[in-house]
Amino acid sequence: MPAPFERPVVMQRNLAVVLRGLAGNPSAPPEVLVRLAAADIDRTELARRRDLPAQAALILADDEDANLRSELAAHPNLPAEVQIVLARDADARVRGRLAEGAEYFTTVGVHAHHFPRPLSHEVYELLARDPQPKVRRALAFNRHLPDGIRAGMLDDDDARTAAIAAAEWDPAPTARISELLSRATGAFGRELLLLRLDGPLPAEVARDMLADIDSSTDPENSAELLPYIAATADLDAALTRRFLADPQLRAAVAANPTLDPEHVAALAHDPDNQVRAAVVARHGLDPVLRESVSVEYDDGSSGNTIEWLLAEDLSEPDQLAFARSRHQAFRKTLAMRTDLSDEAVAILAADESFAVRLFVCERQPNAPGRLLAHIAADWKSYSRWDMLAHKNFPADAATALARSDDPHDRVVAAAHPGLPVDTIEALLADGADDVRRRAATNPSIPTDRLINLLEADESAVVSGAAANRTLLVVTMHRVLDQARL
């Protein structure tokens, strides 16, 4: 009888399916990923891997498929030699994705977003001279762009590129704002500049913009700027009167940090709920006044977050005070932070608001297991996957979901390592492809059973087994040998 590895690991008809599964296997070592980079398969998932070796990235960067190169360009950890290849790519989409350095999300049991590492200075210089304005605009959004290059982009021939470059600079180049606002065409560029001002918009500049809007031949488009002007202008008595006279602008005025205390106190009792909410969200508002204002919040909305609270350096007493605030917006925003004390998390985990409890489950490394199970039982959005992967998610709750009549429940729960063997086997025979594929990735499947699954007749099971993180590396190499890679 031959030894287990003396015969082909998989049937020839399954070989391409197994290779695609290996490309997404979290345990595949660098040498396996390099060999896969040359495979004649869809390598999109390979290009997205955070642990992609430089040698594999170079192979993909030279691929004829522009869509694949574009996916690679969005990779957050590209080595310099790959960056320069992509910065010279013939396709502007590829160069644009590299230039932007867009944030990306991870799913490791706690939903979180991250930003790519900086590109090399040579690459930044090359992209800043790109002949396509859309590439330069993408570069202007890059948060790692060196100050010297960003300063040069303020003089870009494309007014929108210049506006983005200024708006994304921290602190904003206030000495250039008036000039850039005059160059900006349309509402978009001006909105960017107004939103990112490091300080109030000078009253004279605000008056000039209002005069321009009043005389505009496209009043509807220009009018979109009014809330931004009302929220950022250095308010004097005349500007305050004008903005408060317009019911559509009162909430924007209430959020303006230069509004005098007398008007702030009056707007705290405004009949419009949005206006009162804007007052409550003001940075530095007297806590007693804040807690005295009544605001109704939409519990099903992901909005109403307080941006400054995310960046504020909070002591533990401050955390506890916001965790007990009457205002859902503060409790919800606090639940998004990952530096909370156990006591603050416990308070938020028992919050009356579903939105607050949901954010605890999505963002907190120490979210209570029973709360995770309770929210995941009914929550159908993407973050449900994060909850099942959370280290505190109870095995019995995962088993209950895996035995649900709803295939969406079963597919989410199928990879949980705490599932009983009989439940895993039932999922491997499930009527839904997604469930079988996900079940085959379960790390509790024994090694010999996993080898058998690689030889299954169904591609869903085969691809899942190939992506299983417990698959032996020696098996991966034998598959690659079989594929002559």
Coordinates of C-alpha atoms in Angstrom, one line a residue:
M1 CA 0.0 0.0 0.0
P2 CA 1.6 3.4 -1.0
A3 CA 2.4 6.0 1.6
P4 CA -0.1 8.9 1.7
F5 CA 2.1 11.3 -0.2
E6 CA 3.4 9.0 -2.9
R7 CA 0.3 9.6 -5.0
P8 CA -1.1 12.9 -6.4
V9 CA -2.5 15.0 -3.5
V10 CA -5.5 16.0 -5.6
M11 CA -7.3 14.9 -8.7
Q12 CA -6.2 16.8 -11.8
R13 CA -9.6 18.2 -12.3
N14 CA -9.4 19.9 -8.9
L15 CA -5.9 21.3 -9.3
A16 CA -6.8 24.8 -10.3
V17 CA -9.4 25.0 -7.5
V18 CA -6.8 23.9 -4.9
L19 CA -4.3 26.5 -6.1
R20 CA -6.9 29.3 -5.7
G21 CA -7.6 28.0 -2.2
L22 CA -3.9 28.0 -1.3
A23 CA -3.6 31.6 -2.5
G24 CA -6.0 32.5 0.3
N25 CA -4.6 30.1 3.0
P26 CA -3.4 32.3 5.9
S27 CA -0.7 29.7 6.8
A28 CA 0.9 29.6 3.3
P29 CA 4.6 30.4 3.8
P30 CA 6.5 32.9 1.5
E31 CA 8.0 30.2 -0.7
V32 CA 4.5 28.9 -1.4
L33 CA 3.2 32.3 -2.3
V34 CA 6.1 33.0 -4.7
R35 CA 5.3 29.7 -6.5
L36 CA 1.6 30.6 -6.7
A37 CA 2.4 34.0 -8.2
A38 CA 3.3 32.2 -11.4
A39 CA 0.1 30.0 -11.5
D40 CA -2.4 30.3 -14.3
I41 CA -5.3 31.1 -11.9
D42 CA -7.2 34.1 -10.6
R43 CA -4.5 35.6 -8.3
T44 CA -6.6 38.6 -7.1
E45 CA -6.8 37.2 -3.5
L46 CA -3.0 36.5 -3.6
A47 CA -2.4 40.2 -4.5
R48 CA -4.4 41.3 -1.5
R49 CA -2.5 39.3 1.1
R50 CA -0.8 41.4 3.7
D51 CA 2.1 38.9 3.9
L52 CA 2.8 38.9 0.2
P53 CA 6.6 38.5 -0.4
A54 CA 8.5 41.0 -2.5
Q55 CA 9.4 38.4 -5.0
A56 CA 5.8 37.4 -5.5
A57 CA 4.7 41.1 -5.7
L58 CA 7.3 41.7 -8.5
I59 CA 5.9 38.8 -10.5
L60 CA 2.3 40.2 -10.1
A61 CA 3.4 43.8 -10.9
D62 CA 4.6 42.5 -14.3
D63 CA 1.4 40.7 -15.1
E64 CA -0.6 41.6 -18.3
D65 CA -3.9 41.8 -16.3
A66 CA -4.4 45.5 -15.4
N67 CA -7.1 44.5 -12.9
L68 CA -4.6 42.3 -11.0
R69 CA -2.0 45.1 -11.0
S70 CA -4.6 47.5 -9.7
E71 CA -5.4 45.2 -6.8
L72 CA -1.7 44.9 -6.1
A73 CA -1.3 48.7 -6.2
A74 CA -3.8 49.0 -3.3
H75 CA -1.6 46.7 -1.2
P76 CA -0.5 48.5 2.0
N77 CA 3.0 47.1 2.4
L78 CA 4.6 47.1 -1.1
P79 CA 8.4 47.1 -1.2
A80 CA 10.1 50.1 -2.9
E81 CA 11.1 48.1 -6.0
V82 CA 7.5 47.1 -6.6
Q83 CA 6.2 50.7 -6.0
I84 CA 8.4 52.1 -8.7
V85 CA 7.2 49.6 -11.2
L86 CA 3.6 50.4 -10.5
A87 CA 4.2 54.1 -10.5
R88 CA 5.3 53.7 -14.1
D89 CA 2.5 51.4 -15.1
A90 CA 0.8 52.2 -18.4
D91 CA -2.6 52.1 -16.9
A92 CA -3.7 55.3 -15.0
R93 CA -6.0 53.2 -12.8
V94 CA -3.0 51.3 -11.4
R95 CA -1.0 54.5 -10.8
G96 CA -4.0 56.1 -9.1
R97 CA -4.6 53.3 -6.7
L98 CA -1.0 53.3 -5.7
A99 CA -1.0 57.1 -5.3
E100 CA -4.1 57.3 -3.0
G101 CA -2.8 55.0 -0.3
A102 CA -6.5 54.4 0.8
E103 CA -7.4 53.0 4.1
Y104 CA -8.2 49.3 4.4
F105 CA -10.1 47.1 6.8
T106 CA -9.1 44.0 8.7
T107 CA -11.3 41.2 10.0
V108 CA -9.5 39.6 13.0
G109 CA -12.4 39.4 15.4
V110 CA -12.4 43.2 16.0
H111 CA -13.3 45.3 13.0
A112 CA -10.7 48.0 12.4
H113 CA -9.3 50.2 9.7
H114 CA -5.7 50.9 9.0
F115 CA -3.6 53.0 6.6
P116 CA -0.8 51.8 4.3
R117 CA 2.8 52.5 5.0
P118 CA 4.4 55.5 3.1
L119 CA 5.6 55.1 -0.4
S120 CA 9.2 56.0 -1.3
H121 CA 10.1 59.6 -1.9
E122 CA 11.1 58.8 -5.5
V123 CA 7.6 57.3 -6.1
Y124 CA 5.9 60.4 -4.6
E125 CA 7.9 62.7 -6.8
L126 CA 7.1 60.6 -9.9
L127 CA 3.4 60.5 -9.2
A128 CA 3.2 64.2 -8.5
R129 CA 4.4 64.7 -12.1
D130 CA 1.9 62.2 -13.5
P131 CA 0.3 63.5 -16.8
Q132 CA -3.2 62.4 -15.6
P133 CA -5.0 64.8 -13.2
K134 CA -6.9 61.9 -11.7
V135 CA -3.6 60.3 -10.6
R136 CA -2.4 63.6 -9.0
R137 CA -5.8 64.1 -7.3
A138 CA -5.5 60.6 -5.8
L139 CA -2.0 61.4 -4.6
A140 CA -3.2 64.6 -3.0
F141 CA -5.4 62.4 -0.7
N142 CA -2.4 60.4 0.5
R143 CA -1.9 61.1 4.1
H144 CA 1.8 60.3 4.0
L145 CA 2.6 62.7 1.2
P146 CA 5.8 64.7 2.2
D147 CA 5.2 68.3 3.0
G148 CA 7.6 69.5 0.3
I149 CA 5.8 67.6 -2.4
R150 CA 2.4 68.7 -1.1
A151 CA 3.5 72.3 -1.1
G152 CA 4.4 72.0 -4.7
M153 CA 1.0 70.5 -5.5
L154 CA -0.7 73.7 -4.2
D155 CA 0.4 75.2 -7.5
D156 CA -0.8 72.3 -9.7
D157 CA -2.4 73.3 -13.0
D158 CA -5.5 71.3 -12.0
A159 CA -7.5 73.4 -9.4
R160 CA -9.1 70.4 -7.9
T161 CA -5.7 68.7 -7.2
A162 CA -4.5 71.9 -5.5
A163 CA -7.7 72.1 -3.4
I164 CA -7.3 68.5 -2.3
A165 CA -3.6 68.9 -1.5
A166 CA -4.5 71.9 0.8
A167 CA -7.5 70.3 2.4
E168 CA -5.6 67.1 3.3
W169 CA -2.7 69.0 4.8
D170 CA -2.5 69.1 8.6
P171 CA -2.5 71.9 9.5
A172 CA -4.1 73.5 6.5
P173 CA -2.1 76.3 4.7
T174 CA -4.3 79.1 5.9
A175 CA -2.3 81.7 4.1
R176 CA -3.2 80.1 0.8
I177 CA -6.9 79.4 1.5
S178 CA -8.3 82.6 -0.1
E179 CA -6.3 82.1 -3.3
L180 CA -7.2 78.4 -3.5
L181 CA -10.9 79.1 -2.9
S182 CA -10.9 81.6 -5.7
R183 CA -9.3 79.0 -8.0
A184 CA -11.6 76.2 -7.1
T185 CA -14.3 75.5 -9.6
G186 CA -17.6 74.1 -8.5
A187 CA -18.7 73.2 -5.0
F188 CA -16.6 70.1 -4.5
G189 CA -13.2 71.8 -4.2
R190 CA -14.5 74.6 -2.0
E191 CA -16.2 72.2 0.3
L192 CA -13.0 70.3 0.8
L193 CA -11.2 73.5 1.7
L194 CA -13.9 74.7 4.1
L195 CA -14.1 71.4 5.9
R196 CA -10.3 71.2 6.5
L197 CA -9.6 74.8 7.5
D198 CA -7.2 75.1 10.5
G199 CA -9.2 77.7 12.1
P200 CA -12.2 79.8 11.0
L201 CA -12.8 81.0 7.5
P202 CA -12.0 84.8 7.6
A203 CA -15.2 86.9 7.7
E204 CA -14.2 88.8 4.6
V205 CA -13.6 85.6 2.6
A206 CA -17.0 84.3 3.8
R207 CA -18.7 87.5 2.6
D208 CA -16.9 87.3 -0.8
M209 CA -18.1 83.7 -1.2
L210 CA -21.7 84.7 -0.2
A211 CA -21.7 87.5 -2.8
D212 CA -20.5 85.0 -5.4
I213 CA -23.3 82.6 -4.5
D214 CA -25.9 85.4 -4.5
S215 CA -24.8 86.3 -8.1
S216 CA -24.3 82.8 -9.3
T217 CA -25.9 81.6 -12.5
D218 CA -26.1 78.1 -11.0
P219 CA -27.6 79.0 -7.5
E220 CA -28.6 75.4 -6.7
N221 CA -25.0 74.1 -7.0
S222 CA -23.6 77.2 -5.3
A223 CA -26.1 76.9 -2.4
E224 CA -24.6 73.6 -1.4
L225 CA -21.7 75.6 0.0
L226 CA -23.8 77.6 2.4
P227 CA -23.8 75.1 5.3
Y228 CA -20.0 74.7 5.0
I229 CA -19.6 78.5 5.1
A230 CA -22.0 78.8 8.0
A231 CA -20.1 76.1 10.0
T232 CA -16.6 77.5 9.4
A233 CA -16.9 81.3 9.0
D234 CA -15.5 83.6 11.7
L235 CA -18.9 84.9 12.7
D236 CA -19.6 88.5 13.3
A237 CA -23.0 89.9 14.1
A238 CA -24.1 90.4 10.4
L239 CA -23.0 86.9 9.4
T240 CA -24.7 85.4 12.4
R241 CA -28.0 87.1 11.7
R242 CA -27.9 86.1 8.0
F243 CA -27.3 82.4 8.8
L244 CA -29.7 82.1 11.7
A245 CA -32.4 83.6 9.5
D246 CA -32.3 80.5 7.3
P247 CA -33.8 77.4 9.0
Q248 CA -31.6 75.2 6.7
L249 CA -28.4 76.7 8.2
R250 CA -29.2 76.9 11.9
A251 CA -27.7 73.5 12.6
A252 CA -24.5 74.5 10.8
V253 CA -24.3 77.8 12.8
A254 CA -24.8 75.8 16.0
A255 CA -21.7 73.8 15.2
N256 CA -19.6 76.8 14.4
P257 CA -16.8 77.1 17.1
T258 CA -16.8 80.9 16.8
L259 CA -20.5 81.3 17.7
D260 CA -20.8 83.5 20.7
P261 CA -22.0 81.8 24.0
E262 CA -25.3 83.8 24.1
H263 CA -26.4 82.3 20.8
V264 CA -25.1 78.8 21.8
A265 CA -27.2 78.9 24.9
A266 CA -30.3 80.0 22.9
L267 CA -29.9 77.3 20.3
A268 CA -29.6 74.7 23.0
H269 CA -33.4 75.1 23.3
D270 CA -34.1 75.4 19.6
P271 CA -37.3 73.5 18.5
D272 CA -35.3 71.7 15.7
N273 CA -33.7 68.5 17.0
Q274 CA -30.8 68.7 14.5
V275 CA -29.9 72.2 15.9
R276 CA -29.9 70.9 19.5
A277 CA -27.8 67.9 18.4
A278 CA -25.2 70.3 16.9
V279 CA -25.0 72.3 20.1
V280 CA -24.5 69.1 22.2
A281 CA -21.7 68.0 19.9
R282 CA -19.7 71.2 20.3
H283 CA -16.2 70.7 21.6
G284 CA -15.6 72.4 24.9
L285 CA -19.3 72.9 25.7
D286 CA -20.1 73.2 29.4
P287 CA -20.9 69.6 30.6
V288 CA -23.8 70.8 32.7
L289 CA -25.4 72.6 29.6
R290 CA -24.7 69.6 27.4
E291 CA -26.5 67.2 29.8
S292 CA -29.4 69.5 30.1
V293 CA -30.2 69.5 26.4
S294 CA -32.7 66.9 25.1
V295 CA -31.9 65.3 21.7
E296 CA -33.5 62.3 20.0
Y297 CA -31.1 60.0 18.1
D298 CA -31.8 57.4 15.4
D299 CA -30.7 54.1 17.1
G300 CA -30.4 52.3 13.7
S301 CA -28.1 54.9 12.2
S302 CA -24.3 54.6 12.1
G303 CA -24.1 58.4 12.0
N304 CA -24.2 60.9 14.9
T305 CA -20.5 60.2 15.8
I306 CA -18.5 63.0 17.4
E307 CA -15.2 63.3 15.5
W308 CA -13.2 65.2 18.2
L309 CA -14.1 62.6 20.8
L310 CA -12.3 59.9 18.8
A311 CA -9.0 61.9 18.9
E312 CA -9.4 63.4 22.4
D313 CA -6.9 62.2 25.1
L314 CA -9.3 60.9 27.7
S315 CA -8.6 60.1 31.3
E316 CA -10.5 57.1 32.8
P317 CA -12.9 59.5 34.7
D318 CA -13.6 61.2 31.4
Q319 CA -14.3 57.9 29.7
L320 CA -16.7 57.0 32.4
A321 CA -18.4 60.4 32.2
F322 CA -19.0 60.0 28.5
A323 CA -20.0 56.4 28.9
R324 CA -22.8 57.6 31.2
S325 CA -23.8 60.6 29.1
R326 CA -27.5 61.0 28.3
H327 CA -26.5 61.5 24.7
Q328 CA -26.2 58.4 22.6
A329 CA -23.9 60.2 20.2
F330 CA -21.2 60.4 22.8
R331 CA -21.7 56.8 24.1
K332 CA -21.6 55.5 20.5
T333 CA -18.5 57.4 19.6
L334 CA -16.8 56.2 22.8
A335 CA -17.6 52.6 21.9
M336 CA -15.6 53.0 18.7
R337 CA -12.3 53.7 20.7
T338 CA -10.1 50.8 21.4
D339 CA -8.3 52.3 24.5
L340 CA -11.2 52.0 27.0
S341 CA -11.0 50.6 30.5
D342 CA -12.8 47.4 31.4
E343 CA -15.3 49.5 33.5
A344 CA -16.1 51.8 30.5
V345 CA -16.7 48.8 28.2
A346 CA -18.9 47.1 30.8
I347 CA -21.1 50.3 31.1
L348 CA -21.4 50.6 27.3
A349 CA -22.1 46.8 26.9
A350 CA -25.2 47.3 29.0
D351 CA -26.3 50.4 27.2
E352 CA -30.0 50.8 26.3
S353 CA -29.0 51.7 22.7
F354 CA -28.6 48.9 20.2
A355 CA -26.2 51.0 18.2
V356 CA -23.9 51.5 21.2
R357 CA -23.9 47.7 22.1
L358 CA -23.2 46.9 18.4
F359 CA -20.2 49.2 18.3
V360 CA -18.9 47.5 21.5
C361 CA -19.1 44.2 19.7
E362 CA -17.5 45.5 16.5
R363 CA -14.6 47.5 18.1
Q364 CA -13.8 46.2 21.6
P365 CA -11.2 43.5 22.1
N366 CA -12.7 42.7 25.5
A367 CA -16.4 42.7 24.4
P368 CA -18.4 40.3 26.6
G369 CA -19.0 36.9 25.0
R370 CA -22.7 36.8 25.8
L371 CA -23.2 40.3 24.3
L372 CA -21.4 39.1 21.1
A373 CA -23.7 36.1 20.9
H374 CA -26.8 38.1 21.5
I375 CA -26.0 40.7 18.8
A376 CA -24.8 38.1 16.3
A377 CA -28.0 36.2 16.7
D378 CA -30.0 38.8 14.8
W379 CA -27.4 41.1 13.2
K380 CA -27.0 40.4 9.5
S381 CA -24.4 42.9 8.4
Y382 CA -20.7 42.3 7.5
S383 CA -19.4 42.8 11.1
R384 CA -21.2 39.6 12.1
W385 CA -18.2 37.7 10.7
D386 CA -15.9 39.7 13.1
M387 CA -18.1 38.8 16.0
L388 CA -17.8 35.0 15.2
A389 CA -14.0 35.4 14.9
H390 CA -13.8 37.3 18.3
K391 CA -11.8 35.5 20.9
N392 CA -14.7 35.9 23.4
F393 CA -17.5 34.4 21.2
P394 CA -19.0 31.4 22.9
A395 CA -18.7 28.0 21.3
D396 CA -22.2 27.0 22.2
A397 CA -23.6 30.1 20.5
A398 CA -21.6 29.3 17.4
T399 CA -23.0 25.8 17.4
A400 CA -26.5 27.1 17.7
L401 CA -26.0 29.3 14.7
A402 CA -24.4 26.5 12.7
R403 CA -27.5 24.4 13.2
S404 CA -29.9 27.2 12.2
D405 CA -32.4 26.8 9.4
D406 CA -31.0 30.0 7.9
P407 CA -28.0 29.3 5.5
H408 CA -26.7 32.8 6.3
D409 CA -26.3 31.8 10.0
R410 CA -24.7 28.5 9.0
V411 CA -22.1 30.0 6.7
V412 CA -21.1 32.6 9.3
A413 CA -20.7 30.0 12.0
A414 CA -19.2 27.2 10.0
A415 CA -15.5 28.1 10.6
H416 CA -15.7 28.6 14.4
P417 CA -13.1 26.3 16.0
G418 CA -15.4 25.3 18.9
L419 CA -18.0 23.4 16.7
P420 CA -18.5 19.7 17.5
V421 CA -17.3 17.2 15.0
D422 CA -20.8 16.1 14.0
T423 CA -21.8 19.7 13.4
I424 CA -18.8 20.3 11.1
E425 CA -19.6 17.1 9.2
A426 CA -23.2 18.2 8.7
L427 CA -22.0 21.5 7.4
L428 CA -19.6 19.8 5.0
A429 CA -22.7 18.0 3.5
D430 CA -24.9 21.2 3.5
G431 CA -27.0 22.1 0.5
A432 CA -25.4 25.5 0.1
D433 CA -22.0 25.9 -1.6
D434 CA -21.0 28.8 0.7
V435 CA -21.7 26.7 3.8
R436 CA -19.7 23.7 2.6
R437 CA -16.7 25.9 1.5
R438 CA -16.7 27.8 4.8
A439 CA -17.0 24.5 6.8
A440 CA -14.0 23.1 5.0
T441 CA -11.9 25.9 6.4
N442 CA -12.7 25.0 10.0
P443 CA -9.4 24.6 11.9
S444 CA -10.8 21.7 14.0
I445 CA -10.9 19.3 11.0
P446 CA -8.2 16.5 11.6
T447 CA -5.3 16.4 9.1
D448 CA -6.2 13.1 7.5
R449 CA -9.8 14.3 7.0
L450 CA -8.5 17.5 5.4
I451 CA -6.4 15.5 2.9
N452 CA -9.6 13.5 2.0
L453 CA -11.5 16.8 1.4
L454 CA -8.9 17.9 -1.1
E455 CA -9.9 15.0 -3.2
A456 CA -13.6 15.6 -2.9
D457 CA -15.9 15.8 -6.0
E458 CA -17.2 19.3 -5.0
S459 CA -15.1 22.4 -5.8
A460 CA -16.7 24.3 -2.8
V461 CA -15.3 21.7 -0.4
V462 CA -12.0 21.4 -2.2
S463 CA -11.3 25.2 -2.2
G464 CA -12.2 25.5 1.4
A465 CA -10.0 22.7 2.4
A466 CA -7.1 24.2 0.5
A467 CA -7.6 27.5 2.3
N468 CA -7.7 25.8 5.7
R469 CA -5.0 27.2 7.9
T470 CA -4.1 23.8 9.4
L471 CA -3.1 22.3 6.1
L472 CA 0.4 21.1 6.3
V473 CA 3.0 23.0 4.4
V474 CA 4.4 19.8 2.9
T475 CA 1.0 19.1 1.4
M476 CA 1.0 22.6 -0.1
H477 CA 4.4 22.0 -1.8
R478 CA 3.3 18.6 -3.1
V479 CA 0.3 20.3 -4.8
L480 CA 2.6 22.9 -6.3
D481 CA 4.9 20.1 -7.5
Q482 CA 1.9 18.4 -9.1
A483 CA 1.1 21.6 -10.9
R484 CA 4.7 22.0 -12.1
L485 CA 5.1 25.4 -10.4

